[in-house]
Amino acid sequence: MRPGLRDERTPHGIHSFDVDRLRSHFDFPARGRIVTNNAASTQPPRELAALLTRLTEGYENVHRGQSVASQRMTALFEESYDIFAQWLNAPSRRTIATYRNTTEAVNAVMYSLLTDFRDGDNVVTTLVEHNSNFVPWWAMCREILPRFGRRVECRVARFDHRSGELDVDHLASLVDHRTKLVCVTGASNFLGTKPPLETIRSIASGSGYVRDDGGSGSLLLVDAAQLVPSSHVDVQRLDVDYLAFSCHKVLAPFGVGVLYAKEALLARSRPFLYGGDMIATGRVSPDRVEYNDLPWKYAAGTPNILGVIVSAHALRLLVDMVGVDRSRCWFGSSAPLPPSIVARTMELVRQHTAELAELALCEAMAVDGLTWYGPGPGLPRSPLLAFNVAGVDPFALAGALGREGVEARAGCHCATLAHRDLGLDPPASCRVSFAAYNTRDDVTRAMDAVRRMSDRLRR
Ligand code: PMP
């Protein structure tokens, strides 16, 4: 698809969307910013700031008041859980918990499961993880459980240095009948590769681990921080046990992360946080505490009410902006989002951002001395490209790009394991990453700046 292309309707519906029209919802283009750091955080559309202002007119707590304002805020807050569930095709709001971000959601799973690990169990994760899906498991195995006399091993699967693909055979060799949990990213934020979740699901399911509920198989947790923003994720089809993402990477303001978990797990597990609202009304005594119904068992303390509502409505707004169904306005309405509308919206976003990543890679290949990480041209990659240029410090390059108006990022992007495994010293790369509002022009200008700044810095 080309930027500025008007909607093209086929007998089967829209197969592209109007990027210029989508961009008109944002303030950054008018400021000349070339926003290519979207894997870190995306830009918020103007309507969300307006929604926040409107919400403050009826500002009140949820589940904690009988006023009309409190009832209305409670309804909006609860409906937001429905929207998150609809977005992931989860069975109901009972499978959703909200936290501050993906990192906190993964930690919530870790603390919920902590006491269930048996001596001799193991966790399998990978070298392509963001630190937020490795360090909690490492800390649990190395720092927390040993203090309680329990030995649990943290095993780490390799990846192919050339293609950036997870070595699924190696992962399979690490999974055994003592593997309680497999933790894997849905899309790497450095290599751009997407581990095959269906295959990993069947590896985990076939582990032979005997679960507390009498069933067999390992649990599967997916870090979907880079998957949800650029593709349609159906948690029932993937059959994942846990899946987390951050709303600040899907157009929303900072502060909200979503955890999906199978209802039976949430019903059985211990909460991560204890306190108000997560208990059944009136059911607390010195000897006994009963927990609230799902999903509120996992909503201790006053939550980020406005953040949750605005984050959920960011998803509805994305549907309107992509425009797969112009017969109605989803933003601000309370009509349930049909799975087909979500799937079509995200398929268009996936196609568009994949084209941008492919273009970035083609342009990058023409830059002298540039090494890119992850899949080669023509192969699937999530919409980002990390690279280094021989003789050029990635931090100096990102700084020079910034002065040219190109917002790239240098560092290890919290994918420290993979940078180290590739032998990068310092463990750093420069990265450009794309969202639905980026154009081909953004990409060519960004990569032209990479070429010019690399030449200048090499001199
Ligand atoms: N996982 C991946 C793959 C990510 O890209 C990120 C964000 N860079 C995270 C987890 C952590 O997200 P957050 O900082 O919102 O917790």
Coordinates of C-alpha atoms and ligand atoms in Angstrom, one line a residue:
M1 CA 0.0 0.0 0.0
R2 CA 1.2 3.5 -0.7
P3 CA 0.7 6.5 1.6
G4 CA -2.1 8.8 0.8
L5 CA -3.9 6.1 -1.1
R6 CA -7.6 6.5 -0.7
D7 CA -9.7 3.5 0.5
E8 CA -9.9 0.8 -2.0
R9 CA -12.9 -1.4 -1.5
T10 CA -12.9 -4.9 -3.0
P11 CA -16.0 -7.1 -3.0
H12 CA -14.5 -8.6 0.2
G13 CA -14.0 -5.2 1.9
I14 CA -11.1 -2.7 2.3
H15 CA -7.7 -4.0 1.5
S16 CA -5.7 -0.9 2.4
F17 CA -6.3 2.3 4.4
D18 CA -5.7 6.0 4.0
V19 CA -2.6 6.8 6.0
D20 CA -2.8 10.5 5.5
R21 CA -6.3 10.5 6.9
L22 CA -5.1 8.4 9.9
R23 CA -2.2 10.9 10.4
S24 CA -4.7 13.8 10.6
H25 CA -5.7 12.5 14.1
F26 CA -2.2 13.2 15.5
D27 CA -0.2 16.3 16.3
F28 CA 3.3 15.0 15.6
P29 CA 3.2 15.3 11.7
A30 CA 2.6 19.1 11.9
R31 CA 5.8 19.4 14.0
G32 CA 7.8 17.7 11.3
R33 CA 8.7 14.8 13.5
I34 CA 9.7 11.5 11.8
V35 CA 8.5 9.2 14.6
T36 CA 10.4 6.0 14.2
N37 CA 10.7 4.9 17.8
N38 CA 7.3 3.2 18.0
A39 CA 8.5 -0.1 19.5
A40 CA 9.2 2.0 22.6
S41 CA 5.9 3.9 22.6
T42 CA 3.5 5.2 20.0
Q43 CA 2.0 8.7 19.7
P44 CA -1.5 9.4 21.1
P45 CA -4.3 10.6 18.8
R46 CA -5.9 13.9 19.7
E47 CA -9.2 12.3 20.5
L48 CA -7.7 10.6 23.5
A49 CA -6.7 13.8 25.2
A50 CA -10.2 15.1 24.6
L51 CA -11.7 11.9 26.1
L52 CA -9.5 12.3 29.2
T53 CA -10.8 15.9 29.6
R54 CA -14.4 14.7 29.2
L55 CA -13.9 12.0 31.8
T56 CA -12.6 14.4 34.4
E57 CA -16.0 16.2 34.3
G58 CA -17.5 13.1 35.9
Y59 CA -14.3 12.3 37.9
E60 CA -15.0 9.6 40.6
N61 CA -13.6 6.4 41.9
V62 CA -14.9 3.0 40.8
H63 CA -16.6 0.4 43.0
R64 CA -16.4 2.9 45.8
G65 CA -19.4 5.2 45.7
Q66 CA -23.2 5.4 45.1
S67 CA -23.2 8.7 43.3
V68 CA -24.2 8.8 39.6
A69 CA -20.7 9.8 38.8
S70 CA -19.2 6.8 40.5
Q71 CA -21.8 4.5 38.9
R72 CA -21.0 5.9 35.4
M73 CA -17.3 5.7 35.9
T74 CA -17.6 2.1 37.2
A75 CA -19.6 1.2 34.1
L76 CA -17.0 2.7 31.8
F77 CA -14.1 1.1 33.7
E78 CA -15.8 -2.3 33.6
E79 CA -16.6 -2.0 29.9
S80 CA -13.0 -1.3 29.2
Y81 CA -12.2 -4.9 30.4
D82 CA -14.8 -6.1 27.8
I83 CA -13.0 -4.1 25.1
F84 CA -9.6 -5.6 26.0
A85 CA -11.2 -9.1 26.0
Q86 CA -12.8 -8.4 22.6
W87 CA -9.5 -7.1 21.2
L88 CA -7.8 -10.4 22.1
N89 CA -10.9 -12.6 21.3
A90 CA -10.8 -13.6 25.0
P91 CA -13.9 -15.3 26.3
S92 CA -14.9 -12.6 28.7
R93 CA -13.7 -9.7 30.9
R94 CA -13.1 -12.4 33.6
T95 CA -9.8 -13.3 31.9
I96 CA -8.4 -9.8 32.0
A97 CA -6.3 -8.0 34.6
T98 CA -4.8 -4.6 34.2
Y99 CA -1.4 -3.5 35.5
R100 CA 1.0 -0.6 34.7
N101 CA 2.7 -2.3 31.7
T102 CA 3.9 -5.6 30.3
T103 CA 6.7 -5.8 32.8
E104 CA 4.3 -5.5 35.8
A105 CA 1.9 -8.0 34.2
V106 CA 4.8 -10.6 33.8
N107 CA 5.8 -10.0 37.4
A108 CA 2.2 -10.5 38.4
V109 CA 2.2 -13.9 36.8
M110 CA 5.6 -14.7 38.5
Y111 CA 4.3 -13.7 42.0
S112 CA 1.0 -15.5 41.5
L113 CA 2.8 -18.7 40.5
L114 CA 5.7 -18.4 42.9
T115 CA 4.4 -20.7 45.6
D116 CA 3.2 -23.3 43.1
F117 CA 6.7 -24.2 41.9
R118 CA 8.0 -27.5 43.2
D119 CA 11.6 -28.4 44.0
G120 CA 13.2 -29.6 40.8
D121 CA 10.8 -27.8 38.4
N122 CA 12.2 -25.5 35.7
V123 CA 11.1 -22.5 33.6
V124 CA 12.1 -22.3 29.9
T125 CA 12.6 -18.9 28.3
T126 CA 14.7 -17.7 25.4
L127 CA 17.7 -15.5 24.5
V128 CA 15.5 -13.3 22.3
E129 CA 13.4 -12.1 25.3
H130 CA 13.1 -8.5 26.5
N131 CA 14.5 -8.3 30.0
S132 CA 10.9 -8.1 31.3
N133 CA 10.3 -11.7 30.3
F134 CA 13.7 -13.0 31.4
V135 CA 14.8 -11.1 34.6
P136 CA 11.6 -11.9 36.6
W137 CA 12.1 -15.7 35.9
W138 CA 15.9 -15.4 36.5
A139 CA 15.2 -13.6 39.8
M140 CA 12.5 -16.1 40.9
C141 CA 14.9 -19.1 40.2
R142 CA 18.1 -17.5 41.5
E143 CA 17.1 -15.1 44.2
I144 CA 13.6 -15.8 45.5
L145 CA 12.9 -19.5 45.6
P146 CA 16.3 -20.6 46.9
R147 CA 15.5 -18.6 50.1
F148 CA 12.6 -20.9 50.6
G149 CA 14.8 -24.0 50.0
R150 CA 13.3 -24.6 46.5
R151 CA 15.6 -25.2 43.5
V152 CA 14.0 -24.2 40.2
E153 CA 16.1 -24.0 37.1
C154 CA 15.8 -21.2 34.5
R155 CA 16.6 -22.6 31.1
V156 CA 17.3 -20.4 28.1
A157 CA 16.7 -21.4 24.4
R158 CA 19.2 -20.2 21.7
F159 CA 18.5 -18.4 18.5
D160 CA 20.1 -18.6 15.0
H161 CA 22.6 -15.7 14.8
R162 CA 22.1 -15.3 11.0
S163 CA 18.3 -15.3 10.7
G164 CA 17.4 -14.2 14.2
E165 CA 14.9 -17.1 14.4
L166 CA 14.4 -18.8 17.8
D167 CA 16.0 -22.3 17.7
V168 CA 12.7 -24.2 18.3
D169 CA 14.5 -27.6 18.4
H170 CA 16.8 -26.3 21.2
L171 CA 13.7 -25.0 23.1
A172 CA 12.0 -28.4 22.6
S173 CA 15.1 -30.1 24.0
L174 CA 15.0 -27.9 27.2
V175 CA 11.3 -28.6 27.9
D176 CA 10.7 -31.8 29.9
H177 CA 8.3 -33.2 32.5
R178 CA 9.6 -30.8 35.1
T179 CA 8.9 -27.7 33.0
K180 CA 6.1 -25.8 34.8
L181 CA 6.2 -22.8 32.4
V182 CA 7.5 -21.8 29.0
C183 CA 7.9 -18.0 28.6
V184 CA 8.4 -16.6 25.1
T185 CA 8.1 -13.4 23.3
G186 CA 5.5 -13.1 20.5
A187 CA 7.8 -10.8 18.5
S188 CA 11.4 -9.7 19.3
N189 CA 11.8 -6.0 19.8
F190 CA 15.4 -6.3 18.5
L191 CA 15.6 -9.0 15.8
G192 CA 12.0 -8.5 14.6
T193 CA 11.5 -12.3 14.5
K194 CA 8.2 -13.9 15.6
P195 CA 8.6 -17.3 17.3
P196 CA 6.1 -19.9 16.0
L197 CA 3.6 -19.8 18.9
E198 CA 1.5 -22.7 17.6
T199 CA 4.6 -25.0 17.6
I200 CA 5.7 -23.8 21.0
R201 CA 2.2 -24.4 22.4
S202 CA 2.3 -28.0 21.3
I203 CA 5.8 -28.4 22.7
A204 CA 4.6 -27.0 26.1
S205 CA 1.4 -29.1 26.0
G206 CA 3.4 -32.3 25.3
S207 CA 5.9 -31.8 28.1
G208 CA 4.3 -34.3 30.5
Y209 CA 4.5 -31.9 33.4
V210 CA 1.9 -33.0 36.0
R211 CA -0.1 -30.0 37.0
D212 CA -1.8 -29.3 40.3
D213 CA -5.2 -29.5 38.6
G214 CA -4.4 -33.1 37.6
G215 CA -3.8 -32.2 34.0
S216 CA -0.6 -32.6 32.0
G217 CA 1.5 -30.0 30.1
S218 CA 3.5 -26.8 30.8
L219 CA 1.9 -23.4 31.0
L220 CA 2.7 -21.0 28.2
L221 CA 3.2 -17.3 28.8
V222 CA 3.6 -14.9 25.7
D223 CA 5.1 -11.5 26.0
A224 CA 3.0 -9.8 23.3
A225 CA 4.3 -6.3 23.8
Q226 CA 5.5 -6.1 20.2
L227 CA 2.9 -8.5 18.8
V228 CA -0.4 -6.8 19.8
P229 CA 0.5 -3.4 18.2
S230 CA 1.1 -4.8 14.8
S231 CA -1.0 -7.9 14.3
H232 CA -4.3 -9.6 15.3
V233 CA -3.9 -11.7 18.3
D234 CA -6.5 -14.3 19.1
V235 CA -5.7 -15.8 22.5
Q236 CA -8.2 -18.7 22.1
R237 CA -6.8 -19.7 18.8
L238 CA -3.2 -19.5 20.2
D239 CA -4.4 -21.3 23.3
V240 CA -1.9 -19.4 25.4
D241 CA -2.3 -19.5 29.2
Y242 CA -1.0 -16.0 29.8
L243 CA -0.4 -13.1 27.4
A244 CA 0.7 -9.5 28.2
F245 CA 0.9 -6.3 26.3
S246 CA 1.4 -2.5 27.0
C247 CA -1.2 0.0 25.8
H248 CA 1.4 2.8 25.4
K249 CA 2.6 0.9 22.4
V250 CA -0.9 0.9 20.9
L251 CA -1.7 4.6 20.7
A252 CA -2.7 5.0 24.4
P253 CA -1.1 7.2 27.0
F254 CA 1.5 5.7 29.4
G255 CA 0.4 3.6 32.4
V256 CA -1.7 0.6 31.5
G257 CA -0.7 -3.0 30.7
V258 CA -3.1 -5.8 30.0
L259 CA -2.8 -9.4 31.2
Y260 CA -4.9 -12.1 29.6
A261 CA -5.0 -15.4 31.5
K262 CA -7.2 -18.4 31.2
E263 CA -10.1 -18.1 33.6
A264 CA -9.4 -21.3 35.4
L265 CA -5.9 -20.1 36.2
L266 CA -7.0 -16.8 37.5
A267 CA -9.7 -18.5 39.6
R268 CA -7.2 -20.9 41.2
S269 CA -4.1 -18.6 41.5
R270 CA -3.2 -16.4 44.3
P271 CA -3.3 -12.7 43.5
F272 CA -0.2 -10.7 43.0
L273 CA -1.5 -7.7 45.1
Y274 CA -3.7 -7.9 48.2
G275 CA -5.9 -5.2 49.6
G276 CA -9.1 -3.3 49.0
D277 CA -11.6 -4.2 46.3
M278 CA -10.0 -7.5 45.5
I279 CA -11.9 -9.1 48.4
A280 CA -15.5 -10.3 48.5
T281 CA -17.7 -7.6 50.1
G282 CA -17.8 -8.1 53.8
R283 CA -15.8 -11.3 53.7
V284 CA -12.7 -10.3 55.7
S285 CA -12.2 -11.5 59.3
P286 CA -9.1 -12.0 61.4
D287 CA -9.2 -15.7 60.4
R288 CA -10.5 -15.7 56.9
V289 CA -10.3 -13.6 53.7
E290 CA -12.4 -14.3 50.6
Y291 CA -11.6 -12.9 47.3
N292 CA -13.8 -10.9 44.9
D293 CA -15.2 -12.4 41.7
L294 CA -13.0 -12.3 38.6
P295 CA -11.7 -10.1 37.3
W296 CA -11.7 -7.8 40.3
K297 CA -9.8 -10.4 42.4
Y298 CA -6.8 -9.0 40.5
A299 CA -7.7 -5.3 40.9
A300 CA -6.3 -4.5 44.4
G301 CA -6.4 -0.8 45.3
T302 CA -7.7 2.1 43.3
P303 CA -6.7 1.3 39.7
N304 CA -5.6 3.6 36.9
I305 CA -9.2 4.3 36.1
L306 CA -8.9 7.0 33.5
G307 CA -5.9 5.3 32.0
V308 CA -7.7 2.0 31.6
I309 CA -10.8 3.7 30.0
V310 CA -8.7 5.8 27.6
S311 CA -6.5 2.9 26.7
A312 CA -9.4 0.7 25.8
H313 CA -11.0 3.4 23.7
A314 CA -7.7 3.9 21.9
L315 CA -8.4 0.5 20.4
R316 CA -11.9 1.4 19.3
L317 CA -10.5 4.6 17.8
L318 CA -7.9 2.6 15.8
V319 CA -10.8 0.7 14.2
D320 CA -12.3 4.0 13.1
M321 CA -9.1 5.5 11.9
V322 CA -8.2 2.4 9.8
G323 CA -11.8 2.5 8.6
V324 CA -12.8 -1.1 7.9
D325 CA -16.4 -0.3 8.9
R326 CA -17.5 3.2 8.1
S327 CA -21.1 2.4 8.9
R328 CA -20.6 3.4 12.5
C329 CA -18.3 5.1 14.9
W330 CA -16.8 2.6 17.4
F331 CA -14.9 5.2 19.4
G332 CA -17.1 6.4 22.3
S333 CA -19.8 3.8 21.7
S334 CA -20.4 0.8 23.9
A335 CA -21.3 -1.6 21.1
P336 CA -19.2 -4.8 21.4
L337 CA -16.4 -5.0 18.9
P338 CA -17.0 -8.0 16.6
P339 CA -13.9 -10.2 16.2
S340 CA -14.0 -9.9 12.4
I341 CA -13.7 -6.1 12.6
V342 CA -10.7 -6.3 15.0
A343 CA -9.1 -9.0 12.8
R344 CA -9.5 -6.9 9.6
T345 CA -8.3 -3.8 11.3
M346 CA -5.1 -5.4 12.6
E347 CA -4.5 -7.3 9.3
L348 CA -4.4 -3.9 7.5
V349 CA -2.1 -2.5 10.2
R350 CA 0.1 -5.6 9.9
Q351 CA 0.3 -5.4 6.1
H352 CA 1.1 -1.7 6.1
T353 CA 3.8 -1.8 8.8
A354 CA 5.3 -5.0 7.3
E355 CA 5.7 -3.1 4.0
L356 CA 7.4 -0.2 5.8
A357 CA 9.9 -2.6 7.5
E358 CA 10.6 -4.3 4.2
L359 CA 11.3 -0.9 2.6
A360 CA 13.6 0.1 5.5
L361 CA 15.6 -3.1 5.1
C362 CA 16.0 -2.6 1.3
E363 CA 17.2 1.0 1.9
A364 CA 19.5 -0.2 4.8
M365 CA 21.1 -2.7 2.5
A366 CA 22.4 0.2 0.4
V367 CA 24.1 1.8 3.3
D368 CA 27.9 1.2 3.3
G369 CA 29.1 -1.0 6.2
L370 CA 25.6 -1.6 7.6
T371 CA 24.8 -4.9 9.4
W372 CA 21.2 -5.5 10.1
Y373 CA 19.9 -8.0 12.6
G374 CA 17.2 -10.6 12.1
P375 CA 15.5 -11.8 8.9
G376 CA 16.6 -10.9 5.4
P377 CA 14.5 -9.2 2.7
G378 CA 11.3 -10.9 1.8
L379 CA 11.0 -12.7 5.1
P380 CA 8.4 -11.9 7.8
R381 CA 9.6 -9.4 10.4
S382 CA 7.8 -7.3 12.9
P383 CA 7.8 -3.7 11.9
L384 CA 11.3 -2.7 13.2
L385 CA 14.9 -2.8 12.0
A386 CA 17.9 -2.8 14.3
F387 CA 21.3 -2.3 12.8
N388 CA 24.9 -1.2 13.3
V389 CA 27.2 0.6 10.9
A390 CA 30.9 -0.4 10.9
G391 CA 33.0 2.3 12.6
V392 CA 30.0 4.2 13.9
D393 CA 28.9 4.4 17.5
P394 CA 25.2 3.6 17.6
F395 CA 24.5 6.2 20.3
A396 CA 26.3 8.9 18.2
L397 CA 24.3 7.8 15.2
A398 CA 20.9 7.9 17.0
G399 CA 21.9 11.3 18.4
A400 CA 22.8 12.6 14.9
L401 CA 19.6 11.2 13.5
G402 CA 17.7 13.0 16.3
R403 CA 19.2 16.3 15.3
E404 CA 17.9 15.6 11.7
G405 CA 14.4 15.0 13.1
V406 CA 14.5 11.2 12.8
E407 CA 13.5 9.7 16.1
A408 CA 15.5 6.4 16.3
R409 CA 16.8 4.7 19.3
A410 CA 20.2 3.3 20.3
G411 CA 20.9 0.9 23.0
C412 CA 20.2 -2.7 23.7
H413 CA 16.4 -2.1 23.8
C414 CA 16.3 -4.3 26.9
A415 CA 17.1 -7.2 24.6
T416 CA 20.5 -7.5 26.4
L417 CA 20.8 -11.3 26.2
A418 CA 20.5 -11.3 22.4
H419 CA 22.9 -8.4 21.9
R420 CA 25.5 -10.1 24.2
D421 CA 24.9 -13.5 22.5
L422 CA 25.7 -11.8 19.1
G423 CA 29.0 -10.6 20.6
L424 CA 28.1 -6.9 20.3
D425 CA 30.4 -4.8 22.3
P426 CA 29.0 -2.5 23.5
P427 CA 25.8 -4.5 23.6
A428 CA 23.9 -1.9 21.5
S429 CA 22.3 -1.2 18.1
C430 CA 20.4 1.5 16.4
R431 CA 16.7 0.8 15.8
V432 CA 13.9 2.3 13.7
S433 CA 10.4 1.0 14.3
F434 CA 7.1 1.7 12.7
A435 CA 3.4 2.2 13.5
A436 CA 0.2 2.5 11.4
Y437 CA 0.7 6.2 11.0
N438 CA 4.1 6.0 9.4
T439 CA 4.5 6.5 5.6
R440 CA 7.0 5.3 3.0
D441 CA 8.3 8.8 3.0
D442 CA 9.1 8.6 6.7
V443 CA 11.1 5.4 6.0
T444 CA 13.0 6.8 3.0
R445 CA 13.8 10.0 4.9
A446 CA 14.9 8.1 8.0
M447 CA 17.1 5.7 6.0
D448 CA 18.6 8.5 3.9
A449 CA 19.5 10.2 7.2
V450 CA 21.1 7.0 8.4
R451 CA 23.3 6.9 5.3
R452 CA 24.3 10.6 5.5
M453 CA 24.9 10.6 9.3
S454 CA 26.9 7.3 9.1
D455 CA 29.1 8.9 6.3
R456 CA 29.6 12.0 8.5
L457 CA 30.4 10.1 11.7
R458 CA 32.8 7.7 10.0
R459 CA 35.0 10.5 8.7
Ligands
PMP1 N1 8.5 -6.9 25.9 C1 8.9 -6.4 24.7 C2 9.1 -7.4 23.6 C3 9.0 -5.1 24.6 O1 9.4 -4.6 23.4 C4 8.8 -4.2 25.7 C5 9.0 -2.7 25.6 N2 10.2 -2.3 25.0 C6 8.4 -4.8 26.9 C7 8.3 -6.2 27.0 C8 8.3 -4.0 28.2 O2 7.2 -3.2 28.0 P1 6.9 -2.1 29.2 O3 8.1 -1.3 29.3 O4 5.7 -1.4 28.7 O5 6.7 -2.9 30.4

